[in-house]
Amino acid sequence: MDAAMTYDPYEAADAAALQNDHDMLQSSSDAADATQKFFHLNDIISLTTGLLLAQEGSPALHRLAAFVMGSDADAAQTRANIETVKACLEEQLPFLADVSLGGVYPIYKIDPSPSNPYLRVWLEMQALRFGEEHAVMTFAAWQARKNQNKAAAANANGRGASRTSL
């Protein structure tokens, strides 16, 4: 999963639509909707592996990175935040460590287009194994949840220790 990822800013041809999607997300009145959103597995795998497998191409990756980081949906922001987004996704979705890329690299090298039938079969197999869509939290919400879990664990350990000292 350590393939080099490159983004072509010219691929984000529909930047206005991407920004509009992001603005609509930002203006959501439901707090839960603003901190969690479902994304297609292809988009997630594309961002974490560096292989452009998303059906919508680079704009899908920019939307995913923008949602996680709360930034603009563009190539520059994606490049700036890619490692943080990748780490956040890998923590939230531990099954990503089980995605085996060994068989997909030769297929991708021959024809990296989303219309490649062999890539589509591989992607469908991954969706059957791991699920087609996954809830992703924003980086801030994920960090807050991790801190709450740490605090709860520390409180539980503190109560256990005080009981044994009685």
CSV table of N, CA and C in Angstrom, one decimal:
chain,number,residue,atom,x,y,z
A,1,MET,N,0.8,-1.2,0.0
A,1,MET,CA,0.0,0.0,0.0
A,1,MET,C,0.9,1.3,0.0
A,2,ASP,N,2.1,1.2,-0.4
A,2,ASP,CA,3.0,2.3,-0.4
A,2,ASP,C,3.3,2.9,-1.8
A,3,ALA,N,2.4,2.7,-2.7
A,3,ALA,CA,2.6,3.2,-4.1
A,3,ALA,C,2.6,4.7,-4.1
A,4,ALA,N,3.4,5.3,-4.9
A,4,ALA,CA,3.4,6.7,-5.0
A,4,ALA,C,2.1,7.2,-5.6
A,5,MET,N,1.6,8.3,-5.0
A,5,MET,CA,0.3,8.8,-5.5
A,5,MET,C,0.6,10.2,-6.2
A,6,THR,N,0.1,10.3,-7.4
A,6,THR,CA,0.2,11.6,-8.1
A,6,THR,C,-1.1,12.1,-8.5
A,7,TYR,N,-1.3,13.4,-8.4
A,7,TYR,CA,-2.5,14.0,-8.7
A,7,TYR,C,-2.3,15.0,-9.8
A,8,ASP,N,-3.1,15.0,-10.8
A,8,ASP,CA,-3.0,15.9,-11.9
A,8,ASP,C,-4.0,17.0,-11.7
A,9,PRO,N,-3.6,18.2,-11.5
A,9,PRO,CA,-4.6,19.3,-11.2
A,9,PRO,C,-5.6,19.5,-12.4
A,10,TYR,N,-5.2,19.1,-13.6
A,10,TYR,CA,-6.1,19.3,-14.7
A,10,TYR,C,-7.2,18.3,-14.7
A,11,GLU,N,-7.1,17.2,-13.9
A,11,GLU,CA,-8.1,16.2,-13.9
A,11,GLU,C,-9.3,16.7,-13.1
A,12,ALA,N,-9.1,17.7,-12.3
A,12,ALA,CA,-10.2,18.3,-11.5
A,12,ALA,C,-11.0,19.3,-12.3
A,13,ALA,N,-11.5,18.9,-13.5
A,13,ALA,CA,-12.1,19.8,-14.4
A,13,ALA,C,-13.4,20.4,-13.8
A,14,ASP,N,-14.0,19.7,-12.9
A,14,ASP,CA,-15.3,20.1,-12.4
A,14,ASP,C,-15.1,20.7,-11.0
A,15,ALA,N,-14.1,21.5,-10.8
A,15,ALA,CA,-13.8,22.1,-9.5
A,15,ALA,C,-14.9,22.8,-8.9
A,16,ALA,N,-15.7,23.5,-9.7
A,16,ALA,CA,-16.8,24.3,-9.2
A,16,ALA,C,-17.9,23.3,-8.5
A,17,ALA,N,-18.1,22.2,-9.2
A,17,ALA,CA,-19.1,21.3,-8.7
A,17,ALA,C,-18.5,20.6,-7.4
A,18,LEU,N,-17.3,20.4,-7.4
A,18,LEU,CA,-16.6,19.8,-6.2
A,18,LEU,C,-16.8,20.8,-5.0
A,19,GLN,N,-16.5,22.0,-5.3
A,19,GLN,CA,-16.6,23.0,-4.2
A,19,GLN,C,-18.0,23.2,-3.7
A,20,ASN,N,-19.0,23.1,-4.7
A,20,ASN,CA,-20.4,23.2,-4.3
A,20,ASN,C,-20.8,22.0,-3.4
A,21,ASP,N,-20.3,20.8,-3.8
A,21,ASP,CA,-20.6,19.6,-2.9
A,21,ASP,C,-20.1,19.9,-1.5
A,22,HIS,N,-18.8,20.4,-1.5
A,22,HIS,CA,-18.2,20.6,-0.2
A,22,HIS,C,-18.9,21.7,0.6
A,23,ASP,N,-19.4,22.8,-0.1
A,23,ASP,CA,-20.1,23.9,0.6
A,23,ASP,C,-21.4,23.4,1.1
A,24,MET,N,-22.1,22.5,0.4
A,24,MET,CA,-23.3,21.9,0.8
A,24,MET,C,-23.1,21.1,2.1
A,25,LEU,N,-22.0,20.3,2.1
A,25,LEU,CA,-21.7,19.5,3.3
A,25,LEU,C,-21.4,20.4,4.5
A,26,GLN,N,-20.7,21.5,4.3
A,26,GLN,CA,-20.3,22.4,5.3
A,26,GLN,C,-21.5,23.1,5.9
A,27,SER,N,-22.6,23.3,5.1
A,27,SER,CA,-23.7,24.1,5.6
A,27,SER,C,-24.8,23.1,6.2
A,28,SER,N,-24.5,21.9,6.3
A,28,SER,CA,-25.5,20.9,6.8
A,28,SER,C,-25.9,21.3,8.2
A,29,SER,N,-27.1,21.2,8.5
A,29,SER,CA,-27.6,21.6,9.8
A,29,SER,C,-27.5,20.4,10.8
A,30,ASP,N,-27.4,19.2,10.3
A,30,ASP,CA,-27.3,18.0,11.2
A,30,ASP,C,-25.8,17.8,11.5
A,31,ALA,N,-25.5,17.9,12.8
A,31,ALA,CA,-24.1,17.7,13.2
A,31,ALA,C,-23.5,16.4,12.9
A,32,ALA,N,-24.3,15.3,13.0
A,32,ALA,CA,-23.8,14.0,12.7
A,32,ALA,C,-23.5,13.9,11.2
A,33,ASP,N,-24.3,14.5,10.3
A,33,ASP,CA,-24.0,14.5,8.9
A,33,ASP,C,-22.7,15.2,8.6
A,34,ALA,N,-22.4,16.2,9.4
A,34,ALA,CA,-21.2,17.0,9.1
A,34,ALA,C,-19.9,16.3,9.6
A,35,THR,N,-20.0,15.3,10.5
A,35,THR,CA,-18.8,14.6,11.0
A,35,THR,C,-18.7,13.2,10.4
A,36,GLN,N,-19.7,12.7,9.7
A,36,GLN,CA,-19.6,11.4,9.1
A,36,GLN,C,-20.3,11.3,7.8
A,37,LYS,N,-19.7,10.6,6.9
A,37,LYS,CA,-20.3,10.5,5.5
A,37,LYS,C,-19.9,9.2,4.9
A,38,PHE,N,-20.7,8.6,4.1
A,38,PHE,CA,-20.4,7.3,3.4
A,38,PHE,C,-19.7,7.6,2.1
A,39,PHE,N,-18.6,6.8,1.9
A,39,PHE,CA,-17.8,6.8,0.7
A,39,PHE,C,-17.7,5.4,0.1
A,40,HIS,N,-17.6,5.4,-1.2
A,40,HIS,CA,-17.5,4.1,-1.9
A,40,HIS,C,-16.1,3.5,-1.7
A,41,LEU,N,-16.0,2.2,-1.6
A,41,LEU,CA,-14.8,1.5,-1.3
A,41,LEU,C,-13.7,1.9,-2.4
A,42,ASN,N,-14.1,2.0,-3.6
A,42,ASN,CA,-13.2,2.3,-4.7
A,42,ASN,C,-12.4,3.6,-4.4
A,43,ASP,N,-13.2,4.6,-3.9
A,43,ASP,CA,-12.6,5.9,-3.5
A,43,ASP,C,-11.6,5.8,-2.4
A,44,ILE,N,-12.0,5.0,-1.4
A,44,ILE,CA,-11.1,4.8,-0.2
A,44,ILE,C,-9.9,4.1,-0.6
A,45,ILE,N,-10.0,3.0,-1.4
A,45,ILE,CA,-8.8,2.2,-1.8
A,45,ILE,C,-7.9,3.1,-2.7
A,46,SER,N,-8.5,3.9,-3.5
A,46,SER,CA,-7.7,4.7,-4.4
A,46,SER,C,-6.9,5.7,-3.6
A,47,LEU,N,-7.5,6.3,-2.6
A,47,LEU,CA,-6.7,7.2,-1.8
A,47,LEU,C,-5.6,6.6,-1.0
A,48,THR,N,-5.9,5.4,-0.4
A,48,THR,CA,-5.0,4.8,0.5
A,48,THR,C,-3.9,4.0,-0.2
A,49,THR,N,-4.1,3.6,-1.5
A,49,THR,CA,-3.1,2.8,-2.2
A,49,THR,C,-2.3,3.6,-3.2
A,50,GLY,N,-2.9,4.7,-3.7
A,50,GLY,CA,-2.2,5.5,-4.8
A,50,GLY,C,-2.6,5.1,-6.2
A,51,LEU,N,-3.4,4.0,-6.3
A,51,LEU,CA,-3.9,3.6,-7.6
A,51,LEU,C,-5.2,4.2,-7.8
A,52,LEU,N,-5.3,4.9,-8.9
A,52,LEU,CA,-6.6,5.7,-9.2
A,52,LEU,C,-7.6,4.7,-9.7
A,53,LEU,N,-8.4,4.1,-8.8
A,53,LEU,CA,-9.4,3.2,-9.1
A,53,LEU,C,-10.9,3.7,-8.9
A,54,ALA,N,-11.0,4.9,-8.5
A,54,ALA,CA,-12.3,5.5,-8.3
A,54,ALA,C,-13.0,5.7,-9.6
A,55,GLN,N,-14.3,5.4,-9.7
A,55,GLN,CA,-15.0,5.5,-10.9
A,55,GLN,C,-15.1,7.0,-11.4
A,56,GLU,N,-15.1,7.9,-10.5
A,56,GLU,CA,-15.2,9.3,-10.9
A,56,GLU,C,-13.8,10.0,-11.0
A,57,GLY,N,-12.8,9.2,-10.8
A,57,GLY,CA,-11.4,9.7,-11.0
A,57,GLY,C,-11.0,10.6,-9.8
A,58,SER,N,-10.1,11.5,-10.1
A,58,SER,CA,-9.5,12.4,-9.1
A,58,SER,C,-10.5,13.2,-8.4
A,59,PRO,N,-11.6,13.7,-9.0
A,59,PRO,CA,-12.5,14.5,-8.2
A,59,PRO,C,-13.1,13.7,-7.0
A,60,ALA,N,-13.3,12.4,-7.1
A,60,ALA,CA,-13.8,11.6,-6.0
A,60,ALA,C,-12.7,11.6,-4.8
A,61,LEU,N,-11.5,11.5,-5.2
A,61,LEU,CA,-10.4,11.6,-4.2
A,61,LEU,C,-10.3,12.9,-3.5
A,62,HIS,N,-10.5,14.0,-4.3
A,62,HIS,CA,-10.5,15.3,-3.7
A,62,HIS,C,-11.7,15.5,-2.8
A,63,ARG,N,-12.8,15.0,-3.1
A,63,ARG,CA,-14.0,15.1,-2.2
A,63,ARG,C,-13.8,14.4,-0.9
A,64,LEU,N,-13.2,13.2,-1.0
A,64,LEU,CA,-12.9,12.4,0.2
A,64,LEU,C,-11.9,13.1,1.1
A,65,ALA,N,-10.8,13.5,0.5
A,65,ALA,CA,-9.8,14.3,1.3
A,65,ALA,C,-10.4,15.6,1.9
A,66,ALA,N,-11.2,16.3,1.1
A,66,ALA,CA,-11.8,17.5,1.6
A,66,ALA,C,-12.7,17.3,2.8
A,67,PHE,N,-13.5,16.2,2.7
A,67,PHE,CA,-14.4,15.9,3.8
A,67,PHE,C,-13.6,15.6,5.0
A,68,VAL,N,-12.7,14.7,4.9
A,68,VAL,CA,-11.9,14.3,6.1
A,68,VAL,C,-11.2,15.5,6.8
A,69,MET,N,-10.6,16.3,6.0
A,69,MET,CA,-9.8,17.4,6.5
A,69,MET,C,-10.6,18.7,6.7
A,70,GLY,N,-11.8,18.8,6.1
A,70,GLY,CA,-12.6,20.0,6.2
A,70,GLY,C,-12.0,21.1,5.4
A,71,SER,N,-11.4,20.8,4.3
A,71,SER,CA,-10.7,21.7,3.4
A,71,SER,C,-11.4,21.8,2.1
A,72,ASP,N,-10.8,22.6,1.2
A,72,ASP,CA,-11.4,22.7,-0.2
A,72,ASP,C,-11.1,21.4,-0.9
A,73,ALA,N,-12.0,21.1,-1.8
A,73,ALA,CA,-11.9,19.9,-2.7
A,73,ALA,C,-11.1,20.3,-3.9
A,74,ASP,N,-9.7,20.2,-3.8
A,74,ASP,CA,-8.9,20.5,-4.9
A,74,ASP,C,-7.6,19.7,-4.8
A,75,ALA,N,-6.9,19.6,-5.9
A,75,ALA,CA,-5.7,18.8,-6.0
A,75,ALA,C,-4.6,19.3,-5.0
A,76,ALA,N,-4.5,20.6,-4.8
A,76,ALA,CA,-3.4,21.1,-3.9
A,76,ALA,C,-3.7,20.7,-2.4
A,77,GLN,N,-5.0,20.8,-2.0
A,77,GLN,CA,-5.3,20.4,-0.7
A,77,GLN,C,-5.2,18.9,-0.5
A,78,THR,N,-5.5,18.1,-1.5
A,78,THR,CA,-5.4,16.7,-1.4
A,78,THR,C,-3.9,16.3,-1.2
A,79,ARG,N,-3.0,16.9,-2.1
A,79,ARG,CA,-1.6,16.7,-1.9
A,79,ARG,C,-1.1,17.0,-0.6
A,80,ALA,N,-1.5,18.2,-0.1
A,80,ALA,CA,-1.0,18.7,1.2
A,80,ALA,C,-1.5,17.8,2.4
A,81,ASN,N,-2.6,17.1,2.3
A,81,ASN,CA,-3.2,16.4,3.4
A,81,ASN,C,-3.2,14.9,3.2
A,82,ILE,N,-2.6,14.4,2.1
A,82,ILE,CA,-2.8,13.0,1.7
A,82,ILE,C,-2.3,12.0,2.8
A,83,GLU,N,-1.2,12.3,3.5
A,83,GLU,CA,-0.7,11.3,4.5
A,83,GLU,C,-1.6,11.3,5.7
A,84,THR,N,-2.1,12.5,6.1
A,84,THR,CA,-2.9,12.6,7.3
A,84,THR,C,-4.3,11.9,7.0
A,85,VAL,N,-4.8,12.1,5.8
A,85,VAL,CA,-6.1,11.5,5.4
A,85,VAL,C,-5.9,9.9,5.3
A,86,LYS,N,-4.8,9.5,4.7
A,86,LYS,CA,-4.5,8.1,4.6
A,86,LYS,C,-4.5,7.4,6.0
A,87,ALA,N,-3.7,8.0,6.9
A,87,ALA,CA,-3.6,7.5,8.3
A,87,ALA,C,-4.9,7.4,9.0
A,88,CYS,N,-5.7,8.5,8.8
A,88,CYS,CA,-7.0,8.6,9.4
A,88,CYS,C,-7.9,7.5,8.9
A,89,LEU,N,-7.9,7.3,7.6
A,89,LEU,CA,-8.8,6.2,7.0
A,89,LEU,C,-8.3,4.8,7.5
A,90,GLU,N,-7.0,4.6,7.5
A,90,GLU,CA,-6.5,3.3,7.9
A,90,GLU,C,-6.8,3.0,9.4
A,91,GLU,N,-6.9,4.1,10.2
A,91,GLU,CA,-7.3,3.9,11.6
A,91,GLU,C,-8.8,3.6,11.7
A,92,GLN,N,-9.6,4.3,11.0
A,92,GLN,CA,-11.0,4.1,11.0
A,92,GLN,C,-11.5,2.8,10.4
A,93,LEU,N,-10.8,2.4,9.4
A,93,LEU,CA,-11.2,1.2,8.6
A,93,LEU,C,-10.0,0.2,8.6
A,94,PRO,N,-9.8,-0.5,9.7
A,94,PRO,CA,-8.7,-1.4,9.8
A,94,PRO,C,-8.7,-2.5,8.8
A,95,PHE,N,-9.8,-2.8,8.2
A,95,PHE,CA,-9.8,-3.9,7.1
A,95,PHE,C,-9.0,-3.5,6.0
A,96,LEU,N,-8.6,-2.2,5.8
A,96,LEU,CA,-7.8,-1.8,4.7
A,96,LEU,C,-6.5,-2.5,4.6
A,97,ALA,N,-6.0,-2.9,5.8
A,97,ALA,CA,-4.7,-3.7,5.9
A,97,ALA,C,-4.9,-5.0,5.2
A,98,ASP,N,-6.1,-5.5,5.1
A,98,ASP,CA,-6.3,-6.8,4.5
A,98,ASP,C,-6.5,-6.8,3.0
A,99,VAL,N,-6.6,-5.6,2.4
A,99,VAL,CA,-6.7,-5.5,0.9
A,99,VAL,C,-5.4,-5.8,0.3
A,100,SER,N,-5.5,-6.9,-0.5
A,100,SER,CA,-4.3,-7.4,-1.1
A,100,SER,C,-4.1,-6.8,-2.5
A,101,LEU,N,-3.1,-6.1,-2.8
A,101,LEU,CA,-2.9,-5.5,-4.1
A,101,LEU,C,-2.0,-6.3,-5.0
A,102,GLY,N,-1.5,-7.4,-4.6
A,102,GLY,CA,-0.5,-8.2,-5.4
A,102,GLY,C,-1.1,-8.5,-6.8
A,103,GLY,N,-2.3,-8.9,-6.9
A,103,GLY,CA,-2.9,-9.3,-8.2
A,103,GLY,C,-3.3,-8.2,-9.0
A,104,VAL,N,-3.5,-7.0,-8.4
A,104,VAL,CA,-4.1,-5.9,-9.1
A,104,VAL,C,-3.0,-5.0,-9.8
A,105,TYR,N,-1.7,-5.0,-9.3
A,105,TYR,CA,-0.7,-4.2,-9.9
A,105,TYR,C,-0.5,-4.6,-11.4
A,106,PRO,N,-0.3,-5.9,-11.8
A,106,PRO,CA,-0.1,-6.2,-13.2
A,106,PRO,C,-1.3,-5.7,-14.1
A,107,ILE,N,-2.5,-5.9,-13.6
A,107,ILE,CA,-3.7,-5.5,-14.3
A,107,ILE,C,-3.7,-4.0,-14.5
A,108,TYR,N,-3.4,-3.3,-13.4
A,108,TYR,CA,-3.4,-1.8,-13.4
A,108,TYR,C,-2.3,-1.3,-14.4
A,109,LYS,N,-1.2,-1.9,-14.4
A,109,LYS,CA,-0.1,-1.4,-15.3
A,109,LYS,C,-0.5,-1.6,-16.8
A,110,ILE,N,-1.3,-2.6,-17.1
A,110,ILE,CA,-1.7,-2.8,-18.5
A,110,ILE,C,-2.7,-1.8,-18.9
A,111,ASP,N,-3.7,-1.6,-18.1
A,111,ASP,CA,-4.8,-0.7,-18.4
A,111,ASP,C,-5.4,-0.1,-17.1
A,112,PRO,N,-5.0,1.1,-16.7
A,112,PRO,CA,-5.4,1.7,-15.5
A,112,PRO,C,-6.8,2.3,-15.5
A,113,SER,N,-7.5,2.2,-16.7
A,113,SER,CA,-8.8,2.9,-16.8
A,113,SER,C,-9.9,2.2,-16.0
A,114,PRO,N,-10.8,2.9,-15.4
A,114,PRO,CA,-11.9,2.3,-14.7
A,114,PRO,C,-12.8,1.3,-15.5
A,115,SER,N,-12.7,1.4,-16.8
A,115,SER,CA,-13.4,0.6,-17.7
A,115,SER,C,-12.8,-0.8,-17.9
A,116,ASN,N,-11.5,-1.0,-17.4
A,116,ASN,CA,-10.8,-2.2,-17.6
A,116,ASN,C,-11.6,-3.3,-16.9
A,117,PRO,N,-12.1,-4.3,-17.6
A,117,PRO,CA,-13.0,-5.3,-17.0
A,117,PRO,C,-12.3,-6.1,-15.9
A,118,TYR,N,-11.0,-6.3,-16.0
A,118,TYR,CA,-10.3,-7.1,-15.0
A,118,TYR,C,-10.2,-6.3,-13.7
A,119,LEU,N,-10.0,-5.0,-13.8
A,119,LEU,CA,-10.0,-4.1,-12.6
A,119,LEU,C,-11.4,-4.1,-12.0
A,120,ARG,N,-12.4,-4.0,-12.9
A,120,ARG,CA,-13.8,-4.0,-12.4
A,120,ARG,C,-14.1,-5.2,-11.6
A,121,VAL,N,-13.6,-6.4,-12.1
A,121,VAL,CA,-13.9,-7.6,-11.4
A,121,VAL,C,-13.1,-7.6,-10.0
A,122,TRP,N,-11.9,-7.2,-10.0
A,122,TRP,CA,-11.1,-7.1,-8.8
A,122,TRP,C,-11.8,-6.2,-7.8
A,123,LEU,N,-12.3,-5.0,-8.2
A,123,LEU,CA,-13.0,-4.1,-7.4
A,123,LEU,C,-14.3,-4.7,-6.8
A,124,GLU,N,-15.0,-5.4,-7.7
A,124,GLU,CA,-16.3,-6.0,-7.2
A,124,GLU,C,-16.0,-7.1,-6.2
A,125,MET,N,-14.9,-7.8,-6.3
A,125,MET,CA,-14.5,-8.8,-5.3
A,125,MET,C,-14.2,-8.1,-4.0
A,126,GLN,N,-13.5,-7.0,-4.1
A,126,GLN,CA,-13.2,-6.3,-2.8
A,126,GLN,C,-14.5,-5.8,-2.2
A,127,ALA,N,-15.4,-5.3,-3.0
A,127,ALA,CA,-16.7,-4.8,-2.4
A,127,ALA,C,-17.5,-5.9,-1.8
A,128,LEU,N,-17.4,-7.1,-2.4
A,128,LEU,CA,-18.1,-8.3,-1.8
A,128,LEU,C,-17.5,-8.7,-0.5
A,129,ARG,N,-16.2,-8.6,-0.4
A,129,ARG,CA,-15.4,-9.0,0.8
A,129,ARG,C,-15.5,-8.0,1.9
A,130,PHE,N,-15.4,-6.7,1.6
A,130,PHE,CA,-15.4,-5.6,2.6
A,130,PHE,C,-16.6,-4.7,2.7
A,131,GLY,N,-17.4,-4.8,1.7
A,131,GLY,CA,-18.6,-3.9,1.7
A,131,GLY,C,-18.4,-2.7,0.7
A,132,GLU,N,-19.4,-2.3,0.1
A,132,GLU,CA,-19.3,-1.3,-1.0
A,132,GLU,C,-19.1,0.1,-0.5
A,133,GLU,N,-19.8,0.5,0.6
A,133,GLU,CA,-19.7,1.8,1.1
A,133,GLU,C,-19.3,1.8,2.6
A,134,HIS,N,-18.6,2.8,3.0
A,134,HIS,CA,-18.1,2.8,4.4
A,134,HIS,C,-18.3,4.2,5.0
A,135,ALA,N,-18.7,4.3,6.3
A,135,ALA,CA,-18.8,5.5,7.0
A,135,ALA,C,-17.4,6.0,7.3
A,136,VAL,N,-17.2,7.3,7.0
A,136,VAL,CA,-15.9,7.9,7.3
A,136,VAL,C,-16.2,9.1,8.1
A,137,MET,N,-15.4,9.3,9.2
A,137,MET,CA,-15.5,10.5,10.0
A,137,MET,C,-14.5,11.5,9.6
A,138,THR,N,-14.8,12.8,9.9
A,138,THR,CA,-13.8,13.8,9.7
A,138,THR,C,-12.6,13.6,10.6
A,139,PHE,N,-11.5,14.1,10.3
A,139,PHE,CA,-10.3,14.0,11.1
A,139,PHE,C,-10.5,14.5,12.5
A,140,ALA,N,-11.2,15.7,12.6
A,140,ALA,CA,-11.4,16.3,13.9
A,140,ALA,C,-12.4,15.4,14.7
A,141,ALA,N,-13.4,14.9,14.1
A,141,ALA,CA,-14.3,14.0,14.9
A,141,ALA,C,-13.6,12.7,15.3
A,142,TRP,N,-12.8,12.1,14.4
A,142,TRP,CA,-12.1,10.9,14.7
A,142,TRP,C,-11.1,11.1,15.9
A,143,GLN,N,-10.4,12.3,15.9
A,143,GLN,CA,-9.5,12.6,17.0
A,143,GLN,C,-10.3,12.7,18.3
A,144,ALA,N,-11.4,13.4,18.2
A,144,ALA,CA,-12.2,13.6,19.4
A,144,ALA,C,-12.7,12.3,20.0
A,145,ARG,N,-13.1,11.3,19.1
A,145,ARG,CA,-13.6,10.0,19.5
A,145,ARG,C,-12.4,9.3,20.1
A,146,LYS,N,-11.2,9.3,19.5
A,146,LYS,CA,-10.1,8.6,20.1
A,146,LYS,C,-9.7,9.2,21.5
A,147,ASN,N,-9.8,10.5,21.7
A,147,ASN,CA,-9.6,11.1,23.0
A,147,ASN,C,-10.6,10.7,24.0
A,148,GLN,N,-11.9,10.6,23.6
A,148,GLN,CA,-12.9,10.2,24.5
A,148,GLN,C,-12.7,8.7,24.9
A,149,ASN,N,-12.3,7.9,24.0
A,149,ASN,CA,-12.0,6.5,24.3
A,149,ASN,C,-10.9,6.4,25.3
A,150,LYS,N,-9.8,7.2,25.1
A,150,LYS,CA,-8.7,7.2,26.0
A,150,LYS,C,-9.1,7.6,27.4
A,151,ALA,N,-9.9,8.7,27.4
A,151,ALA,CA,-10.3,9.2,28.7
A,151,ALA,C,-11.2,8.1,29.4
A,152,ALA,N,-12.1,7.5,28.7
A,152,ALA,CA,-12.9,6.5,29.3
A,152,ALA,C,-12.1,5.3,29.8
A,153,ALA,N,-11.1,4.9,29.0
A,153,ALA,CA,-10.2,3.8,29.5
A,153,ALA,C,-9.4,4.2,30.7
A,154,ALA,N,-9.0,5.4,30.7
A,154,ALA,CA,-8.2,5.9,31.9
A,154,ALA,C,-9.1,5.9,33.1
A,155,ASN,N,-10.4,6.4,33.0
A,155,ASN,CA,-11.3,6.4,34.1
A,155,ASN,C,-11.6,5.0,34.6
A,156,ALA,N,-11.8,4.1,33.6
A,156,ALA,CA,-12.1,2.7,34.0
A,156,ALA,C,-10.9,2.1,34.8
A,157,ASN,N,-9.7,2.4,34.3
A,157,ASN,CA,-8.5,1.9,35.0
A,157,ASN,C,-8.3,2.5,36.3
A,158,GLY,N,-8.6,3.8,36.5
A,158,GLY,CA,-8.6,4.5,37.7
A,158,GLY,C,-9.5,3.9,38.8
A,159,ARG,N,-10.8,3.6,38.3
A,159,ARG,CA,-11.8,3.0,39.2
A,159,ARG,C,-11.4,1.6,39.6
A,160,GLY,N,-10.8,0.9,38.7
A,160,GLY,CA,-10.4,-0.5,39.0
A,160,GLY,C,-9.2,-0.5,40.1
A,161,ALA,N,-8.3,0.5,39.9
A,161,ALA,CA,-7.2,0.6,40.8
A,161,ALA,C,-7.7,1.0,42.2
A,162,SER,N,-8.6,1.9,42.3
A,162,SER,CA,-9.1,2.4,43.6
A,162,SER,C,-9.9,1.3,44.3
A,163,ARG,N,-10.5,0.4,43.6
A,163,ARG,CA,-11.3,-0.7,44.2
A,163,ARG,C,-10.3,-1.7,44.8
A,164,THR,N,-9.2,-1.9,44.1
A,164,THR,CA,-8.2,-2.9,44.6
A,164,THR,C,-7.4,-2.4,45.8
A,165,SER,N,-7.4,-1.1,46.0
A,165,SER,CA,-6.6,-0.5,47.1
A,165,SER,C,-7.4,-0.5,48.4
A,166,LEU,N,-8.7,-0.7,48.3
A,166,LEU,CA,-9.6,-0.7,49.5
A,166,LEU,C,-9.4,-1.8,50.3
